GROMACS .gro file of C-alpha atoms in nm:
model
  239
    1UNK     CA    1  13.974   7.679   5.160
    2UNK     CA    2  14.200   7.529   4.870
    3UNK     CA    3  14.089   7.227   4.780
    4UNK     CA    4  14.278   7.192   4.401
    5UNK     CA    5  14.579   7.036   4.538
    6UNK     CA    6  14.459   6.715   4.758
    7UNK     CA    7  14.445   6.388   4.633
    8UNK     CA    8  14.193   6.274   4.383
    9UNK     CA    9  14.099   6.607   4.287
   10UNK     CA   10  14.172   6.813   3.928
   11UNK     CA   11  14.367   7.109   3.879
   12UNK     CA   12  14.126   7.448   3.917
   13UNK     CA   13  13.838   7.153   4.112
   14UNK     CA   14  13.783   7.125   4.394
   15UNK     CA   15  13.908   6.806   4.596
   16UNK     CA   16  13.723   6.585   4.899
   17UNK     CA   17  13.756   6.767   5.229
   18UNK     CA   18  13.810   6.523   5.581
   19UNK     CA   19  13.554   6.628   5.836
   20UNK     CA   20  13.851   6.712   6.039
   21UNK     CA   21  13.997   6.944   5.733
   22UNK     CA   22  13.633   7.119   5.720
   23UNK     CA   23  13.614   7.115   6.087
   24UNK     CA   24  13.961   7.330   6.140
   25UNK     CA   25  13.836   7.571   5.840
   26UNK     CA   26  13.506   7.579   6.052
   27UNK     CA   27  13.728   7.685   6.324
   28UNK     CA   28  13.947   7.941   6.112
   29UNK     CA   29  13.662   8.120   6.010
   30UNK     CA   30  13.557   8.168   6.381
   31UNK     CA   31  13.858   8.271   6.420
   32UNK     CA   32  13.908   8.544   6.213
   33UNK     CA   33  13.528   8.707   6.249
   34UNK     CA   34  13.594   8.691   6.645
   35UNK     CA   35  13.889   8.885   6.599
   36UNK     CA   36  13.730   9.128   6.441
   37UNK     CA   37  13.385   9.174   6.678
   38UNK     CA   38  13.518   9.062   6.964
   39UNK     CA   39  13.800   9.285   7.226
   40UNK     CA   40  14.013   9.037   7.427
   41UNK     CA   41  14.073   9.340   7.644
   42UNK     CA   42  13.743   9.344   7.787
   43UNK     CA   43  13.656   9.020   7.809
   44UNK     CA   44  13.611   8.933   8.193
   45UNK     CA   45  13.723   8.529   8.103
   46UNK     CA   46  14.025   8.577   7.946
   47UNK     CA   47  14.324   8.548   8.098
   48UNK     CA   48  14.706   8.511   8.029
   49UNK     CA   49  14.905   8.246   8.218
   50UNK     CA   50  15.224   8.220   8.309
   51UNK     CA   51  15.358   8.015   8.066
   52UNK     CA   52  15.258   8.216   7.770
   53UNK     CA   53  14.902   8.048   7.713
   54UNK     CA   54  14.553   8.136   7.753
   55UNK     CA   55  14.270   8.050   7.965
   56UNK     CA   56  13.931   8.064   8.011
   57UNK     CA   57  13.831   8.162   8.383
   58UNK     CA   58  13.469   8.027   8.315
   59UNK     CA   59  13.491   7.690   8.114
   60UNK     CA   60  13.863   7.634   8.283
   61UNK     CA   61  13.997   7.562   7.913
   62UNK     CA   62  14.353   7.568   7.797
   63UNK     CA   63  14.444   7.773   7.477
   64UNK     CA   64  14.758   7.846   7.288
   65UNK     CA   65  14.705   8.134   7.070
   66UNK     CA   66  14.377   8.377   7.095
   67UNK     CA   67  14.263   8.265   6.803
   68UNK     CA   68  14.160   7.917   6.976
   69UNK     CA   69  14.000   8.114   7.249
   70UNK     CA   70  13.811   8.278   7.037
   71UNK     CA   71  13.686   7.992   6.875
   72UNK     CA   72  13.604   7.886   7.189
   73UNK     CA   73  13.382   8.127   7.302
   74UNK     CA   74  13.184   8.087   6.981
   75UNK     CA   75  13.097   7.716   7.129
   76UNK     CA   76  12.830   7.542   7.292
   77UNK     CA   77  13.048   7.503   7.584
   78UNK     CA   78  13.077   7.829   7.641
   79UNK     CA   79  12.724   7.959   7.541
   80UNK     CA   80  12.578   7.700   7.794
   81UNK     CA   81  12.810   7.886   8.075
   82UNK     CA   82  12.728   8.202   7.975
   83UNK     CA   83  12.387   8.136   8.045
   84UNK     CA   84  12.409   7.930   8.358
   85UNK     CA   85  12.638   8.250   8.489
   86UNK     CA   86  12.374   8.547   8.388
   87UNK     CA   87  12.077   8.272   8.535
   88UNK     CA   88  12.319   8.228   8.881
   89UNK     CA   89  12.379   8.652   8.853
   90UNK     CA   90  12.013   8.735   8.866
   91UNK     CA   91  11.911   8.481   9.161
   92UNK     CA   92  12.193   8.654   9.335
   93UNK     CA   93  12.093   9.024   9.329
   94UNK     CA   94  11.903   9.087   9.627
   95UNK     CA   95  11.547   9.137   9.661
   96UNK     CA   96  11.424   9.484   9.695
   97UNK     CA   97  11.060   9.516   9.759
   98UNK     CA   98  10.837   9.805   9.555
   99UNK     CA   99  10.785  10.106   9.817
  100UNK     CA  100  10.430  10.130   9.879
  101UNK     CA  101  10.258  10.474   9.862
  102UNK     CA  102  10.153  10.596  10.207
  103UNK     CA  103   9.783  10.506  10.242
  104UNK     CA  104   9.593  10.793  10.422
  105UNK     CA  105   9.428  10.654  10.705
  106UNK     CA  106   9.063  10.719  10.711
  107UNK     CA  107   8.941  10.910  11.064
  108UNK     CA  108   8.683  10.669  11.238
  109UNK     CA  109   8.435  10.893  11.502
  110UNK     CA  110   8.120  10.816  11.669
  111UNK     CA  111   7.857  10.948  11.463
  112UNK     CA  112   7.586  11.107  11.702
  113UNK     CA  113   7.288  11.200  11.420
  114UNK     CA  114   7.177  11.463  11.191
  115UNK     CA  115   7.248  11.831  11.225
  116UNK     CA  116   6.935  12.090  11.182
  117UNK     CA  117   6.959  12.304  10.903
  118UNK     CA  118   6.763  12.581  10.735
  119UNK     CA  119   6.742  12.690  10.380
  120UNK     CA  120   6.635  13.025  10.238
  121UNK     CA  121   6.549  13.153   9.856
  122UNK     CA  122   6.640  13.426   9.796
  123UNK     CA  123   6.670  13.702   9.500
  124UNK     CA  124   6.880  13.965   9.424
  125UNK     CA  125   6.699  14.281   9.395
  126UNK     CA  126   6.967  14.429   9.188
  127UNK     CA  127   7.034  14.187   8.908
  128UNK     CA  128   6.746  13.951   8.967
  129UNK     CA  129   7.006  13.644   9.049
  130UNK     CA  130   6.865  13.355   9.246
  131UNK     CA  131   7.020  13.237   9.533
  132UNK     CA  132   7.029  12.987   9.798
  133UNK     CA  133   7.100  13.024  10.208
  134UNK     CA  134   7.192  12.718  10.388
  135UNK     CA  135   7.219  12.745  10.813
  136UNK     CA  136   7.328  12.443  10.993
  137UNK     CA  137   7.329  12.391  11.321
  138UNK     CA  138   7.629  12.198  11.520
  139UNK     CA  139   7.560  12.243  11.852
  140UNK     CA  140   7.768  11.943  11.975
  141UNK     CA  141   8.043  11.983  11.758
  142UNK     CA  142   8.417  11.837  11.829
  143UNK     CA  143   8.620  12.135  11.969
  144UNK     CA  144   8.865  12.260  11.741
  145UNK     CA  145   8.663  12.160  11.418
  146UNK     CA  146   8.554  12.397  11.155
  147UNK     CA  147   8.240  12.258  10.953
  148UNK     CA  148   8.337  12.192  10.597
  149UNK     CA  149   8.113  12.245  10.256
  150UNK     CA  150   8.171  12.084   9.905
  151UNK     CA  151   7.954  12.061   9.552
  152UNK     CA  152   7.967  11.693   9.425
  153UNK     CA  153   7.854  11.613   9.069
  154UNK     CA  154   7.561  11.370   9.012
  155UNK     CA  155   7.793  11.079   8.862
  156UNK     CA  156   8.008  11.092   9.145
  157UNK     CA  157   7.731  11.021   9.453
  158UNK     CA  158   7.618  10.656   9.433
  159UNK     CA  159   7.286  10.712   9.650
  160UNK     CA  160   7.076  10.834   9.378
  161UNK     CA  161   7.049  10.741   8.996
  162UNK     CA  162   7.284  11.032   8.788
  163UNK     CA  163   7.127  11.331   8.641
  164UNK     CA  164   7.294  11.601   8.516
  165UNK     CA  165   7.071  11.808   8.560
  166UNK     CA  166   7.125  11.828   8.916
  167UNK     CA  167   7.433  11.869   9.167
  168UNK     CA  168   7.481  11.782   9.513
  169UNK     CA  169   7.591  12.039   9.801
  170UNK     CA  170   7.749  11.838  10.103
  171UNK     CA  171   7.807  11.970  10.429
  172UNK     CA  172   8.029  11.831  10.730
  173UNK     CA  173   8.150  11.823  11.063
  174UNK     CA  174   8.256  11.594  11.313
  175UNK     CA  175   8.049  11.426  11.507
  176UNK     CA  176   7.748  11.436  11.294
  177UNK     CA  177   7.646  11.252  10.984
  178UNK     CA  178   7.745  11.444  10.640
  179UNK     CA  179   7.416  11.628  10.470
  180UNK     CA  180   7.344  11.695  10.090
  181UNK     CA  181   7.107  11.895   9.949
  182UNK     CA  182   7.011  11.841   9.585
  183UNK     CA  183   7.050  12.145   9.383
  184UNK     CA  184   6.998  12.264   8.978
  185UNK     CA  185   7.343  12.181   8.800
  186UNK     CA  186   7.372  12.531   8.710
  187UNK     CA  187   7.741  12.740   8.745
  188UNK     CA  188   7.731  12.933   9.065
  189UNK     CA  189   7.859  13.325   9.067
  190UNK     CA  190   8.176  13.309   9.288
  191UNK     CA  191   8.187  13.711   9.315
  192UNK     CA  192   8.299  13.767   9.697
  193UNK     CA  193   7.952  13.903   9.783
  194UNK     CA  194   7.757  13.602   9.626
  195UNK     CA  195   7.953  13.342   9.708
  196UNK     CA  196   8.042  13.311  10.102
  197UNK     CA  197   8.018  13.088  10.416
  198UNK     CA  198   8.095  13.197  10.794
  199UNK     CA  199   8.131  12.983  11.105
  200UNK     CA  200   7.963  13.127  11.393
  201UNK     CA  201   8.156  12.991  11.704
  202UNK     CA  202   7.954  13.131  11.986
  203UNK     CA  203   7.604  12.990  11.775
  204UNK     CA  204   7.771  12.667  11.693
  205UNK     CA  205   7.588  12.755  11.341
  206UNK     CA  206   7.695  12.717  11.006
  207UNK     CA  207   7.636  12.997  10.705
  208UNK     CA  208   7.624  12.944  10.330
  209UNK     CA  209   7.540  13.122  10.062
  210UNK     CA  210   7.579  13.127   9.693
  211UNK     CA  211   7.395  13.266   9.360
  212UNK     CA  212   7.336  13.140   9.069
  213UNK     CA  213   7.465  13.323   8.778
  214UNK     CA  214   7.232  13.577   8.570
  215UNK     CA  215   7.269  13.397   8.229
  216UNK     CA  216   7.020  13.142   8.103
  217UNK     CA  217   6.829  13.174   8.464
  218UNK     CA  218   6.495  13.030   8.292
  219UNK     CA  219   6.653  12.702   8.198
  220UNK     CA  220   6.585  12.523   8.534
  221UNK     CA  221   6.278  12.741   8.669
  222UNK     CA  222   6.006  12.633   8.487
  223UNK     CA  223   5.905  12.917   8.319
  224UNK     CA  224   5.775  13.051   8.693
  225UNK     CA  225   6.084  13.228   8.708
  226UNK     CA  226   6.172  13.056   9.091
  227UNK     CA  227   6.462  12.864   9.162
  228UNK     CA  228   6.372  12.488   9.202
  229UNK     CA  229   6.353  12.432   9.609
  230UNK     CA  230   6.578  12.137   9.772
  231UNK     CA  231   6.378  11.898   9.889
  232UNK     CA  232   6.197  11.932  10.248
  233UNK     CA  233   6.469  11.638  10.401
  234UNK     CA  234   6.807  11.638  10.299
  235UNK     CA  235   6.999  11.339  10.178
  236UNK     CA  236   7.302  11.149  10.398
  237UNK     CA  237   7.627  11.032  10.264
  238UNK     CA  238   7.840  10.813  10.481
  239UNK     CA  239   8.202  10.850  10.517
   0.00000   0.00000   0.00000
């Protein structure tokens, strides 16, 4: 802004400036740096009358050249809007609620006791492995249901203190209660011949059967070379 030439003021100094003199160079410089950020063309506010002016759809202001309305959007007035618009916008958008993942029911049956069971060491002749047989009896079993065997890791049953030494063999079938036996935490040989387990409809009985494998058998046995027995009652888990 030139101020050399207004009253009071030397040639090559610069002169007193009004407020309004600095307020329209205030507005100038708006100007110009909106016209080069801003693109009138995609501005959803601005709009072209009828009588040559300009308008602003969301403060409902009056301009005659776009260099006003640009000025103008730079302004409180217009900030304020702005944000009372994008505040109005979001309480607007309709609610959509989070889908919930589908929650797998848990199946609730009369429990009628404890099955019998039976457990057998045993040792293969061949390669010396140890190995454990496991018959239990369902005589009153739910039609239709196959008895069903898993190993569960010390740290994940909550009815004794962890060890990991040891492992946990569950067995289950509707109606009774679910059985564990405590077992060495040792890796089992899944070799088809080792490793096996047969429903006997007609019996209503159970089979199981696994070996341990050959390596590092004297690490659990005590130096007596036998496979530590489950104990003489198994434990229950509830479901």
């Amino acid at each position: 802004m030139d101020f050399q030439n207004r009253a009071g003021g030397k040639t090559g100094g610069g002169g007193v400036a009004s407020f309004s003199d600095a307020n329209a160079d205030r507005r100038e410089r708006l100007r110009q740096l909106a016209l080069e950020t801003i693109d009138l063309n995609k501005d959803p506010y601005f709009m072209r009358n009828h009588l040559g002016g300009y308008e602003c759809k969301l403060c409902l202001t009056l301009h005659t050249n776009e260099g006003s309305y640009l000025a103008h959007t730079q302004g409180k007035k217009h900030q304020q809007n702005l944000a009372r618009r994008a505040a109005k916008d979001a309480s607007d958008q309709p609610y959509f609620p989070i889908p919930q993942h589908q929650k797998v029911e848990t199946k609730k049956f009369v429990k009628i006791g404890r099955p019998g069971y039976k457990v057998t060491k045993e040792r293969d002749p061949n390669t010396g492995q140890q190995a454990l047989l496991f018959q239990i009896d369902y005589p009153e079993i739910t039609p239709g249901v196959v008895p069903r065997h898993r190993v569960m890791s010390a740290y994940e049953q909550k009815v004794q203190q962890p060890d990991k030494a040891w492992q946990y063999l569950l067995f289950a079938a509707e109606p009774y209660e679910t059985i564990a036996f405590k077992i060495p935490s040792r890796e089992a040989d899944k070799s088809e011949d080792k490793f096996w387990s047969y429903w006997n409809r007609e019996t209503r009985q159970y089979f199981m059967q696994f070996a341990f494998r050959a390596d590092n058998q004297g690490s659990q046995m005590g130096g007596s070379g036998m496979v530590l027995a489950p104990p003489q009652r198994p434990m229950f888990f509830n479901y």
